PDB file of C-alpha atoms in Angstrom:
ATOM      1  CA  PRO I  29      14.023   3.115  -3.732  1.00 60.00           C
ATOM      2  CA  SER I  30      12.244   0.964  -6.525  1.00 75.00           C
ATOM      3  CA  GLN I  31      14.861  -1.026  -7.458  1.00 77.00           C
ATOM      4  CA  VAL I  32      15.880  -2.291  -3.829  1.00 80.00           C
ATOM      5  CA  CYS I  33      12.505  -3.093  -3.907  1.00 83.00           C
ATOM      6  CA  ASN I  34      12.125  -4.648  -7.375  1.00 86.00           C
ATOM      7  CA  CYS I  35       8.904  -2.789  -8.414  1.00 82.00           C
ATOM      8  CA  CYS I  36      10.745  -0.768 -11.443  1.00 82.00           C
ATOM      9  CA  ALA I  37       8.551  -0.137 -14.600  1.00 80.00           C
ATOM     10  CA  PRO I  38       8.116  -1.644 -16.382  1.00 82.00           C
ATOM     11  CA  ASP I  39       8.768  -4.558 -14.793  1.00 86.00           C
ATOM     12  CA  THR I  40       5.813  -4.062 -12.444  1.00 87.00           C
ATOM     13  CA  GLY I  41       2.968  -3.603 -14.472  1.00 85.00           C
ATOM     14  CA  ASN I  42       4.574  -7.086 -16.625  1.00 88.00           C
ATOM     15  CA  MET I  43       4.370  -8.807 -13.674  1.00 89.00           C
ATOM     16  CA  GLU I  44       0.687  -8.075 -13.130  1.00 89.00           C
ATOM     17  CA  LEU I  45       0.134  -9.246 -16.952  1.00 88.00           C
ATOM     18  CA  LEU I  46       1.231 -12.323 -16.181  1.00 90.00           C
ATOM     19  CA  VAL I  47      -0.372 -13.100 -12.824  1.00 92.00           C
ATOM     20  CA  ARG I  48      -3.359 -12.654 -14.195  1.00 91.00           C
ATOM     21  CA  TYR I  49      -3.165 -13.363 -17.911  1.00 92.00           C
ATOM     22  CA  GLY I  50      -0.485 -15.934 -18.288  1.00 93.00           C
ATOM     23  CA  THR I  51      -0.241 -19.307 -18.443  1.00 95.00           C
ATOM     24  CA  GLU I  52       1.770 -21.788 -15.910  1.00 96.00           C
ATOM     25  CA  ALA I  53       4.235 -22.657 -17.954  1.00 94.00           C
ATOM     26  CA  GLN I  54       4.844 -18.200 -18.889  1.00 91.00           C
ATOM     27  CA  LYS I  55       4.857 -17.639 -15.351  1.00 92.00           C
ATOM     28  CA  ALA I  56       7.228 -20.453 -14.266  1.00 91.00           C
ATOM     29  CA  ARG I  57       9.341 -19.497 -17.528  1.00 89.00           C
ATOM     30  CA  TRP I  58       9.003 -15.119 -17.111  1.00 87.00           C
ATOM     31  CA  LEU I  59       7.349 -14.398 -14.165  1.00 91.00           C
ATOM     32  CA  ILE I  60       9.559 -16.009 -11.365  1.00 90.00           C
ATOM     33  CA  PRO I  61      13.002 -14.549 -12.984  1.00 89.00           C
ATOM     34  CA  LEU I  62      10.850 -11.049 -12.754  1.00 89.00           C
ATOM     35  CA  LEU I  63       9.978 -11.609  -9.350  1.00 91.00           C
ATOM     36  CA  GLU I  64      13.483 -12.563  -8.230  1.00 90.00           C
ATOM     37  CA  GLY I  65      15.179  -9.218  -9.597  1.00 87.00           C
ATOM     38  CA  LYS I  66      17.034 -11.907 -12.064  1.00 85.00           C
ATOM     39  CA  ALA I  67      15.427 -10.035 -15.194  1.00 83.00           C
ATOM     40  CA  ARG I  68      14.299  -6.744 -16.768  1.00 85.00           C
ATOM     41  CA  SER I  69      11.745  -6.552 -19.208  1.00 87.00           C
ATOM     42  CA  CYS I  70      10.197  -3.817 -21.710  1.00 87.00           C
ATOM     43  CA  PHE I  71       6.578  -3.458 -22.801  1.00 87.00           C
ATOM     44  CA  ALA I  72       6.404  -2.313 -26.476  1.00 87.00           C
ATOM     45  CA  MET I  73       3.577  -1.138 -27.702  1.00 84.00           C
ATOM     46  CA  THR I  74       4.744   2.705 -29.202  1.00 85.00           C
ATOM     47  CA  GLU I  75       5.479   3.521 -32.549  1.00 87.00           C
ATOM     48  CA  PRO I  76       6.599   6.080 -34.472  1.00 90.00           C
ATOM     49  CA  GLN I  77       4.466   6.088 -37.559  1.00 87.00           C
ATOM     50  CA  VAL I  78       0.681   6.522 -35.473  1.00 82.00           C
ATOM     51  CA  ALA I  79      -1.329   7.768 -32.528  1.00 79.00           C
ATOM     52  CA  SER I  80      -0.615   5.041 -30.415  1.00 72.00           C
ATOM     53  CA  SER I  81      -1.976   6.872 -27.625  1.00 74.00           C
ATOM     54  CA  ASP I  82      -4.920   4.597 -29.506  1.00 77.00           C
ATOM     55  CA  ALA I  83      -3.643   0.998 -29.684  1.00 76.00           C
ATOM     56  CA  THR I  84      -5.886  -0.038 -32.367  1.00 79.00           C
ATOM     57  CA  ASN I  85      -3.579   2.289 -34.594  1.00 81.00           C
ATOM     58  CA  ILE I  86      -1.002   0.284 -34.141  1.00 82.00           C
ATOM     59  CA  GLU I  87       1.072  -0.981 -37.498  1.00 83.00           C
ATOM     60  CA  ALA I  88       3.285  -3.922 -36.275  1.00 85.00           C
ATOM     61  CA  SER I  89       2.285  -6.978 -37.757  1.00 86.00           C
ATOM     62  CA  ILE I  90       2.351 -10.662 -36.345  1.00 85.00           C
ATOM     63  CA  ARG I  91       1.535 -13.456 -39.293  1.00 88.00           C
ATOM     64  CA  GLU I  92       0.923 -17.341 -38.247  1.00 88.00           C
ATOM     65  CA  GLU I  93       3.615 -19.476 -39.801  1.00 90.00           C
ATOM     66  CA  ASP I  94       3.819 -23.088 -38.785  1.00 88.00           C
ATOM     67  CA  SER I  95       4.102 -23.428 -34.549  1.00 89.00           C
ATOM     68  CA  PHE I  96       5.635 -19.817 -34.828  1.00 91.00           C
ATOM     69  CA  TYR I  97       4.484 -16.165 -35.089  1.00 89.00           C
ATOM     70  CA  VAL I  98       6.248 -13.904 -37.198  1.00 90.00           C
ATOM     71  CA  ILE I  99       6.419 -10.369 -36.044  1.00 88.00           C
ATOM     72  CA  ASN I 100       7.498  -7.012 -38.004  1.00 90.00           C
ATOM     73  CA  GLY I 101       7.215  -3.498 -36.733  1.00 89.00           C
ATOM     74  CA  HIS I 102       8.830  -0.249 -35.500  1.00 91.00           C
ATOM     75  CA  LYS I 103       8.387   0.701 -32.010  1.00 89.00           C
ATOM     76  CA  TRP I 104      10.133   3.774 -29.500  1.00 88.00           C
ATOM     77  CA  TRP I 105       9.646   4.881 -26.106  1.00 84.00           C
ATOM     78  CA  ILE I 106      10.417   1.521 -24.808  1.00 84.00           C
ATOM     79  CA  THR I 107      11.162   1.688 -21.206  1.00 81.00           C
ATOM     80  CA  GLY I 108      13.917  -0.332 -19.945  1.00 82.00           C
ATOM     81  CA  ILE I 109      14.958  -2.253 -23.214  1.00 83.00           C
ATOM     82  CA  LEU I 110      18.478  -0.181 -22.861  1.00 80.00           C
ATOM     83  CA  ASP I 111      18.624  -1.372 -19.664  1.00 76.00           C
ATOM     84  CA  PRO I 112      22.384  -3.393 -18.869  1.00 65.00           C
ATOM     85  CA  ARG I 113      20.614  -6.312 -17.349  1.00 64.00           C
ATOM     86  CA  CYS I 114      18.475  -6.921 -20.199  1.00 62.00           C
ATOM     87  CA  GLN I 115      21.532  -7.679 -22.234  1.00 33.00           C
ATOM     88  CA  LEU I 116      23.423  -9.357 -19.965  1.00 26.00           C
ATOM     89  CA  CYS I 117      20.420 -11.622 -18.796  1.00 26.00           C
ATOM     90  CA  ALA I 118      20.252 -12.628 -22.756  1.00 25.00           C
ATOM     91  CA  SER I 119      23.603 -13.561 -22.634  1.00 23.00           C
ATOM     92  CA  PHE I 120      23.708 -15.702 -20.274  1.00 21.00           C
ATOM     93  CA  ILE I 121      20.136 -17.298 -21.429  1.00 25.00           C
ATOM     94  CA  LEU I 122      18.420 -15.638 -18.521  1.00 28.00           C
ATOM     95  CA  VAL I 123      15.277 -14.469 -19.315  1.00 31.00           C
ATOM     96  CA  ALA I 124      15.731 -10.990 -20.660  1.00 38.00           C
ATOM     97  CA  ASN I 125      11.788 -10.393 -21.922  1.00 50.00           C
ATOM     98  CA  SER I 126      10.234  -8.265 -24.130  1.00 58.00           C
ATOM     99  CA  VAL I 127       6.558  -7.839 -24.738  1.00 63.00           C
ATOM    100  CA  PHE I 128       5.233  -7.018 -27.560  1.00 63.00           C
ATOM    101  CA  MET I 129       1.931  -5.768 -29.095  1.00 66.00           C
ATOM    102  CA  GLY I 130       1.216  -6.198 -32.612  1.00 69.00           C
ATOM    103  CA  LYS I 131      -1.981  -6.714 -34.905  1.00 71.00           C
ATOM    104  CA  ALA I 132      -2.356 -10.017 -36.245  1.00 71.00           C
ATOM    105  CA  ASP I 133      -5.654  -9.590 -37.888  1.00 72.00           C
ATOM    106  CA  PRO I 134      -6.494  -6.753 -39.530  1.00 75.00           C
ATOM    107  CA  HIS I 135     -10.049  -7.900 -40.586  1.00 77.00           C
ATOM    108  CA  ALA I 136     -11.497  -8.575 -37.015  1.00 80.00           C
ATOM    109  CA  PRO I 137     -13.301  -6.140 -34.932  1.00 84.00           C
ATOM    110  CA  ARG I 138     -11.308  -3.439 -33.783  1.00 81.00           C
ATOM    111  CA  HIS I 139     -10.353  -4.537 -29.997  1.00 79.00           C
ATOM    112  CA  ARG I 140      -9.518  -7.817 -31.762  1.00 83.00           C
ATOM    113  CA  GLN I 141      -7.348  -7.074 -34.033  1.00 81.00           C
ATOM    114  CA  GLN I 142      -3.894  -7.204 -31.503  1.00 85.00           C
ATOM    115  CA  SER I 143      -2.101  -9.824 -29.839  1.00 86.00           C
ATOM    116  CA  LEU I 144       0.039 -10.023 -27.040  1.00 88.00           C
ATOM    117  CA  LEU I 145       3.620 -12.031 -27.076  1.00 90.00           C
ATOM    118  CA  LEU I 146       6.377 -12.726 -24.933  1.00 91.00           C
ATOM    119  CA  VAL I 147       9.615 -12.727 -26.746  1.00 90.00           C
ATOM    120  CA  LEU I 148      13.269 -13.136 -25.635  1.00 89.00           C
ATOM    121  CA  MET I 149      15.642 -10.167 -26.104  1.00 88.00           C
ATOM    122  CA  ASP I 150      18.249 -12.273 -27.555  1.00 87.00           C
ATOM    123  CA  THR I 151      15.710 -13.250 -30.408  1.00 90.00           C
ATOM    124  CA  PRO I 152      17.113 -12.287 -33.841  1.00 93.00           C
ATOM    125  CA  GLY I 153      15.762  -9.824 -35.883  1.00 93.00           C
ATOM    126  CA  ILE I 154      15.901  -7.672 -33.014  1.00 91.00           C
ATOM    127  CA  LYS I 155      17.862  -4.115 -33.546  1.00 92.00           C
ATOM    128  CA  ILE I 156      18.094  -1.547 -30.710  1.00 89.00           C
ATOM    129  CA  ILE I 157      18.344   1.794 -33.449  1.00 91.00           C
ATOM    130  CA  GLN I 158      18.668   4.544 -31.018  1.00 88.00           C
ATOM    131  CA  PRO I 159      18.463   5.518 -27.698  1.00 86.00           C
ATOM    132  CA  LEU I 160      15.853   8.783 -27.157  1.00 81.00           C
ATOM    133  CA  THR I 161      16.469  11.648 -24.686  1.00 76.00           C
ATOM    134  CA  VAL I 162      14.050  13.762 -23.217  1.00 71.00           C
ATOM    135  CA  TYR I 163      15.049  17.562 -22.416  1.00 68.00           C
ATOM    136  CA  GLY I 164      18.555  16.298 -24.065  1.00 68.00           C
ATOM    137  CA  LEU I 165      19.147  13.619 -21.350  1.00 66.00           C
ATOM    138  CA  ARG I 166      19.479   9.930 -22.353  1.00 64.00           C
ATOM    139  CA  MET I 167      17.001   8.737 -19.115  1.00 56.00           C
ATOM    140  CA  HIS I 168      19.420   5.419 -18.629  1.00 51.00           C
ATOM    141  CA  GLN I 169      21.565   7.688 -17.283  1.00 50.00           C
ATOM    142  CA  VAL I 170      19.373   9.421 -14.734  1.00 49.00           C
ATOM    143  CA  ARG I 171      19.362   7.494 -11.117  1.00 48.00           C
ATOM    144  CA  LEU I 172      15.529   7.227 -11.313  1.00 49.00           C
ATOM    145  CA  PRO I 173      12.897   4.300 -10.704  1.00 47.00           C
ATOM    146  CA  GLY I 174      12.991   2.328 -13.249  1.00 49.00           C
ATOM    147  CA  ALA I 175      15.077   4.349 -15.890  1.00 51.00           C
ATOM    148  CA  GLY I 176      16.665   1.901 -18.004  1.00 60.00           C
ATOM    149  CA  GLY I 177      16.362   4.147 -20.948  1.00 72.00           C
ATOM    150  CA  HIS I 178      14.037   4.456 -23.530  1.00 79.00           C
ATOM    151  CA  GLY I 179      14.652   3.040 -26.949  1.00 85.00           C
ATOM    152  CA  GLU I 180      13.908   3.324 -30.359  1.00 90.00           C
ATOM    153  CA  VAL I 181      13.879  -0.703 -31.843  1.00 90.00           C
ATOM    154  CA  ARG I 182      12.762  -2.244 -34.858  1.00 93.00           C
ATOM    155  CA  PHE I 183      11.676  -6.367 -35.427  1.00 91.00           C
ATOM    156  CA  GLU I 184      11.944  -7.571 -38.726  1.00 94.00           C
ATOM    157  CA  HIS I 185      11.347 -11.332 -39.367  1.00 94.00           C
ATOM    158  CA  VAL I 186      11.752 -12.154 -35.320  1.00 92.00           C
ATOM    159  CA  CYS I 187      10.246 -15.754 -34.789  1.00 92.00           C
ATOM    160  CA  VAL I 188       8.293 -16.176 -31.699  1.00 90.00           C
ATOM    161  CA  PRO I 189       6.694 -19.814 -30.701  1.00 91.00           C
ATOM    162  CA  LYS I 190       2.864 -19.536 -30.754  1.00 91.00           C
ATOM    163  CA  GLU I 191       3.371 -20.966 -27.321  1.00 91.00           C
ATOM    164  CA  ASN I 192       4.537 -17.173 -26.283  1.00 90.00           C
ATOM    165  CA  THR I 193       1.287 -15.572 -27.184  1.00 89.00           C
ATOM    166  CA  VAL I 194      -0.527 -14.218 -24.210  1.00 90.00           C
ATOM    167  CA  LEU I 195      -4.364 -15.113 -23.310  1.00 88.00           C
ATOM    168  CA  GLY I 196      -4.361 -16.130 -27.214  1.00 86.00           C
ATOM    169  CA  PRO I 197      -5.268 -14.266 -30.396  1.00 85.00           C
ATOM    170  CA  GLY I 198      -6.698 -10.699 -30.721  1.00 84.00           C
ATOM    171  CA  ARG I 199      -6.646 -10.642 -27.331  1.00 87.00           C
ATOM    172  CA  GLY I 200      -4.032  -7.965 -27.078  1.00 83.00           C
ATOM    173  CA  PHE I 201      -5.958  -4.757 -26.648  1.00 84.00           C
ATOM    174  CA  GLU I 202      -7.956  -6.150 -23.449  1.00 85.00           C
ATOM    175  CA  ILE I 203      -4.340  -7.272 -22.234  1.00 85.00           C
ATOM    176  CA  ALA I 204      -2.964  -3.958 -22.799  1.00 82.00           C
ATOM    177  CA  GLN I 205      -5.975  -2.125 -20.928  1.00 80.00           C
ATOM    178  CA  GLY I 206      -5.567  -4.691 -18.055  1.00 80.00           C
ATOM    179  CA  ARG I 207      -1.931  -3.400 -17.391  1.00 80.00           C
ATOM    180  CA  LEU I 208      -2.109   0.163 -18.039  1.00 74.00           C
ATOM    181  CA  GLY I 209      -3.995   0.966 -15.212  1.00 73.00           C
ATOM    182  CA  PRO I 210      -2.381  -0.499 -12.142  1.00 78.00           C
ATOM    183  CA  GLY I 211       1.025   0.935 -14.161  1.00 80.00           C
ATOM    184  CA  ARG I 212      -0.673   4.828 -13.900  1.00 85.00           C
ATOM    185  CA  ILE I 213      -1.284   4.501 -10.354  1.00 89.00           C
ATOM    186  CA  HIS I 214       2.328   3.277  -9.776  1.00 88.00           C
ATOM    187  CA  HIS I 215       3.754   6.371 -11.736  1.00 86.00           C
ATOM    188  CA  CYS I 216       1.906   8.199  -9.430  1.00 90.00           C
ATOM    189  CA  MET I 217       2.843   6.990  -6.375  1.00 91.00           C
ATOM    190  CA  ARG I 218       6.820   7.473  -7.357  1.00 87.00           C
ATOM    191  CA  LEU I 219       5.558  10.900  -8.178  1.00 89.00           C
ATOM    192  CA  ILE I 220       4.405  11.737  -4.300  1.00 94.00           C
ATOM    193  CA  ARG I 221       7.638  10.177  -3.870  1.00 90.00           C
ATOM    194  CA  PHE I 222       9.361  12.434  -5.690  1.00 88.00           C
ATOM    195  CA  SER I 223       7.449  15.626  -4.604  1.00 92.00           C
ATOM    196  CA  GLU I 224       8.077  14.599  -0.525  1.00 94.00           C
ATOM    197  CA  ARG I 225      11.827  14.790  -1.691  1.00 91.00           C
ATOM    198  CA  ALA I 226      11.631  17.996  -3.494  1.00 89.00           C
ATOM    199  CA  LEU I 227       9.802  19.682  -0.671  1.00 93.00           C
ATOM    200  CA  ALA I 228      12.495  18.312   1.969  1.00 93.00           C
ATOM    201  CA  LEU I 229      15.583  19.432   0.050  1.00 89.00           C
ATOM    202  CA  MET I 230      13.260  23.008  -0.076  1.00 89.00           C
ATOM    203  CA  LYS I 231      12.628  23.439   3.661  1.00 92.00           C
ATOM    204  CA  ALA I 232      16.420  22.512   3.944  1.00 92.00           C
ATOM    205  CA  ARG I 233      17.634  24.886   1.785  1.00 88.00           C
ATOM    206  CA  VAL I 234      15.701  28.246   3.024  1.00 91.00           C
ATOM    207  CA  LYS I 235      16.870  27.167   6.732  1.00 91.00           C
ATOM    208  CA  SER I 236      20.479  27.739   5.625  1.00 89.00           C
ATOM    209  CA  ARG I 237      19.699  30.678   2.727  1.00 87.00           C
ATOM    210  CA  VAL I 238      19.839  34.316   3.710  1.00 88.00           C
ATOM    211  CA  ALA I 239      18.019  36.795   1.718  1.00 85.00           C
ATOM    212  CA  PHE I 240      17.493  40.683   2.187  1.00 84.00           C
ATOM    213  CA  GLY I 241      18.799  40.631   5.713  1.00 87.00           C
ATOM    214  CA  LYS I 242      17.161  37.036   7.462  1.00 90.00           C
ATOM    215  CA  PRO I 243      17.163  33.606   6.522  1.00 90.00           C
ATOM    216  CA  LEU I 244      14.599  32.408   3.486  1.00 90.00           C
ATOM    217  CA  VAL I 245      12.511  30.804   5.979  1.00 91.00           C
ATOM    218  CA  GLU I 246      11.332  33.891   7.776  1.00 91.00           C
ATOM    219  CA  GLN I 247       9.878  35.051   4.057  1.00 90.00           C
ATOM    220  CA  GLY I 248       6.734  35.215   3.942  1.00 91.00           C
ATOM    221  CA  THR I 249       6.095  33.871   0.259  1.00 89.00           C
ATOM    222  CA  VAL I 250       8.674  31.078   0.954  1.00 90.00           C
ATOM    223  CA  LEU I 251       6.707  29.795   3.383  1.00 92.00           C
ATOM    224  CA  ALA I 252       3.127  30.430   1.464  1.00 93.00           C
ATOM    225  CA  ASP I 253       5.384  28.211  -1.200  1.00 91.00           C
ATOM    226  CA  ILE I 254       6.309  25.822   1.421  1.00 93.00           C
ATOM    227  CA  THR I 255       2.471  25.867   2.388  1.00 94.00           C
ATOM    228  CA  GLN I 256       0.726  25.674  -0.742  1.00 94.00           C
ATOM    229  CA  SER I 257       3.432  22.442  -1.699  1.00 94.00           C
ATOM    230  CA  ARG I 258       2.161  20.467   1.173  1.00 95.00           C
ATOM    231  CA  VAL I 259      -1.539  20.716   0.395  1.00 95.00           C
ATOM    232  CA  GLU I 260      -1.058  20.103  -2.962  1.00 95.00           C
ATOM    233  CA  ILE I 261       1.011  16.572  -2.342  1.00 96.00           C
ATOM    234  CA  GLU I 262      -1.845  16.007   0.450  1.00 97.00           C
ATOM    235  CA  GLN I 263      -4.511  16.282  -1.916  1.00 96.00           C
ATOM    236  CA  ALA I 264      -2.250  14.409  -4.741  1.00 95.00           C
ATOM    237  CA  ARG I 265      -1.721  11.273  -2.243  1.00 97.00           C
ATOM    238  CA  LEU I 266      -5.162  11.604  -0.524  1.00 97.00           C
ATOM    239  CA  LEU I 267      -6.798  11.371  -4.600  1.00 96.00           C
ATOM    240  CA  VAL I 268      -4.388   8.075  -5.355  1.00 96.00           C
ATOM    241  CA  LEU I 269      -5.143   6.211  -2.035  1.00 97.00           C
ATOM    242  CA  ARG I 270      -8.991   6.535  -3.378  1.00 96.00           C
ATOM    243  CA  ALA I 271      -8.224   5.218  -6.539  1.00 95.00           C
ATOM    244  CA  ALA I 272      -6.209   2.261  -5.001  1.00 94.00           C
ATOM    245  CA  HIS I 273      -8.866   1.647  -2.472  1.00 96.00           C
ATOM    246  CA  LEU I 274     -11.509   1.581  -5.335  1.00 95.00           C
ATOM    247  CA  MET I 275      -9.162  -0.696  -7.919  1.00 92.00           C
ATOM    248  CA  ASP I 276      -9.316  -3.215  -4.529  1.00 92.00           C
ATOM    249  CA  LEU I 277     -12.702  -3.086  -4.164  1.00 95.00           C
ATOM    250  CA  ALA I 278     -14.146  -2.646  -7.409  1.00 93.00           C
ATOM    251  CA  GLY I 279     -11.391  -3.786 -10.008  1.00 88.00           C
ATOM    252  CA  ASN I 280      -9.465  -1.732 -12.663  1.00 85.00           C
ATOM    253  CA  LYS I 281     -12.425  -0.979 -14.935  1.00 85.00           C
ATOM    254  CA  ALA I 282     -14.778   0.541 -12.212  1.00 89.00           C
ATOM    255  CA  ALA I 283     -12.144   2.834 -11.184  1.00 91.00           C
ATOM    256  CA  ALA I 284     -10.940   4.089 -14.769  1.00 90.00           C
ATOM    257  CA  LEU I 285     -12.352   7.646 -13.572  1.00 92.00           C
ATOM    258  CA  ASP I 286     -10.163   7.972 -10.820  1.00 94.00           C
ATOM    259  CA  ILE I 287      -7.151   6.685 -12.672  1.00 92.00           C
ATOM    260  CA  ALA I 288      -7.248   8.838 -15.419  1.00 91.00           C
ATOM    261  CA  MET I 289      -7.887  11.743 -12.969  1.00 93.00           C
ATOM    262  CA  ILE I 290      -4.897  10.653 -10.673  1.00 93.00           C
ATOM    263  CA  LYS I 291      -2.787  10.728 -13.297  1.00 88.00           C
ATOM    264  CA  MET I 292      -3.240  14.516 -14.343  1.00 87.00           C
ATOM    265  CA  VAL I 293      -3.557  15.781 -11.078  1.00 91.00           C
ATOM    266  CA  ALA I 294      -0.104  13.963 -10.250  1.00 89.00           C
ATOM    267  CA  LEU I 295       1.933  15.065 -12.855  1.00 82.00           C
ATOM    268  CA  SER I 296       0.589  19.107 -12.304  1.00 82.00           C
ATOM    269  CA  MET I 297       1.580  18.674  -8.917  1.00 83.00           C
ATOM    270  CA  ALA I 298       4.912  17.169  -9.311  1.00 78.00           C
ATOM    271  CA  PHE I 299       5.926  20.238 -11.570  1.00 65.00           C
ATOM    272  CA  GLY I 300       7.518  23.321 -10.584  1.00 55.00           C
ATOM    273  CA  ALA I 301      10.405  22.542  -8.596  1.00 44.00           C
ATOM    274  CA  ALA I 302      14.047  24.456  -8.725  1.00 49.00           C
ATOM    275  CA  GLY I 303      17.226  24.033  -8.529  1.00 58.00           C
ATOM    276  CA  LEU I 304      19.005  23.195 -12.260  1.00 53.00           C
ATOM    277  CA  SER I 305      22.266  21.646 -11.440  1.00 54.00           C
ATOM    278  CA  SER I 306      23.377  18.312 -10.969  1.00 62.00           C
ATOM    279  CA  ASP I 307      23.766  18.856  -7.031  1.00 59.00           C
ATOM    280  CA  TYR I 308      20.166  18.208  -6.390  1.00 66.00           C
ATOM    281  CA  PRO I 309      17.925  15.902  -7.938  1.00 73.00           C
ATOM    282  CA  LEU I 310      15.472  18.032  -8.776  1.00 75.00           C
ATOM    283  CA  ALA I 311      16.439  18.629 -12.439  1.00 72.00           C
ATOM    284  CA  GLN I 312      16.063  14.850 -12.497  1.00 75.00           C
ATOM    285  CA  PHE I 313      12.687  14.661 -10.961  1.00 76.00           C
ATOM    286  CA  PHE I 314      11.449  17.339 -13.555  1.00 75.00           C
ATOM    287  CA  THR I 315      12.611  15.769 -16.406  1.00 75.00           C
ATOM    288  CA  TRP I 316      10.787  12.270 -15.644  1.00 73.00           C
ATOM    289  CA  ALA I 317       8.126  13.877 -14.523  1.00 76.00           C
ATOM    290  CA  ARG I 318       7.838  15.531 -18.045  1.00 74.00           C
ATOM    291  CA  ALA I 319       7.787  12.142 -19.721  1.00 72.00           C
ATOM    292  CA  LEU I 320       5.631  11.038 -17.501  1.00 72.00           C
ATOM    293  CA  CYS I 321       3.070  13.199 -19.310  1.00 69.00           C
ATOM    294  CA  PHE I 322       2.640  10.560 -22.201  1.00 69.00           C
ATOM    295  CA  ALA I 323       3.717   7.437 -20.715  1.00 69.00           C
ATOM    296  CA  ASP I 324       0.626   5.104 -20.349  1.00 69.00           C
ATOM    297  CA  GLY I 325      -1.256   7.540 -22.171  1.00 68.00           C
ATOM    298  CA  PRO I 326      -0.511  11.473 -23.021  1.00 71.00           C
ATOM    299  CA  ASP I 327      -2.525  13.782 -20.515  1.00 71.00           C
ATOM    300  CA  GLU I 328      -5.196  14.841 -23.034  1.00 71.00           C
ATOM    301  CA  VAL I 329      -6.632  10.695 -23.259  1.00 77.00           C
ATOM    302  CA  HIS I 330      -6.983  10.972 -19.527  1.00 75.00           C
ATOM    303  CA  ARG I 331      -8.901  14.268 -19.752  1.00 80.00           C
ATOM    304  CA  ALA I 332     -10.929  12.671 -22.634  1.00 82.00           C
ATOM    305  CA  THR I 333     -11.466   9.572 -20.404  1.00 83.00           C
ATOM    306  CA  VAL I 334     -12.352  12.021 -17.054  1.00 84.00           C
ATOM    307  CA  ALA I 335     -15.151  14.341 -19.606  1.00 85.00           C
ATOM    308  CA  LYS I 336     -16.439  10.870 -20.900  1.00 84.00           C
ATOM    309  CA  LEU I 337     -17.087   8.831 -17.559  1.00 85.00           C
ATOM    310  CA  GLU I 338     -17.971  12.134 -15.004  1.00 82.00           C
ATOM    311  CA  PRO I 339     -21.277  13.164 -16.955  1.00 81.00           C
ATOM    312  CA  LYS I 340     -22.450   9.247 -16.401  1.00 80.00           C
ATOM    313  CA  ASP I 341     -22.407   9.502 -12.441  1.00 72.00           C
ATOM    314  CA  SER I 342     -25.891  10.395 -11.220  1.00 60.00           C
ATOM    315  CA  ILE I 343     -26.000  13.553  -8.918  1.00 51.00           C
TER     316      ILE I 343
END
């Protein structure tokens, strides 16, 4: 499981962010506790008042004041912020952190207006408003990778030392784009694992269930469903492996088309499992997959990315 291997969302993305963009001091303070599993983290970007699929829309503000930045903003769907380990880490003065993206200079060029700060969760002014639900489920109650709960939170006059800025003022959009590519492929990998587990449960079920005088495993329509499920999983797996290979060879930017495609394909493949009760994890898989249709950019954004990049490739 992701938690056992310490590769939960959003921690994986934040660890990669610190590896790629953090200073040595930031790595020592923030990265090491995350790598050691002593802290959890969140990534505060999405806002309720704007279409946050376009990160340049964000309205949360970062104001310079002496040796601090003062941040104000309203964020929601912040994964992991409700995890009790984050609260515990804050209470015990370990590094429970939030990565906060806000607008530092509204007069700068559009993609240079945002900055990204590292914020201790016990900093005065951080107010968690409520947990958010997906299909009526509070995600911190669902035992899935990284399901530390999606929270709504306000940052009211939160003071953050300037040395907690990542990469420098105006670099927030650049960092966010560099972070989200790997995060999307992680989600697709998890969805393939969910799908494998769902298929295994399906195969076990049809061997023990009898309908119309014979086991379901002998029913043609059921066998067709199993066959189609295997094909779809393998197609998604190979596409994800291709994207990962391209990211390794040429970098995240060069793999943008493939990353957008796998985010669409893996989510579509993961939908469609039966089993609505809590006796099986299938309903939880479905709920988590549905939530991921909006995580790290909604499907519509990835469709637009594919439509934009594909015509540029030479035939």
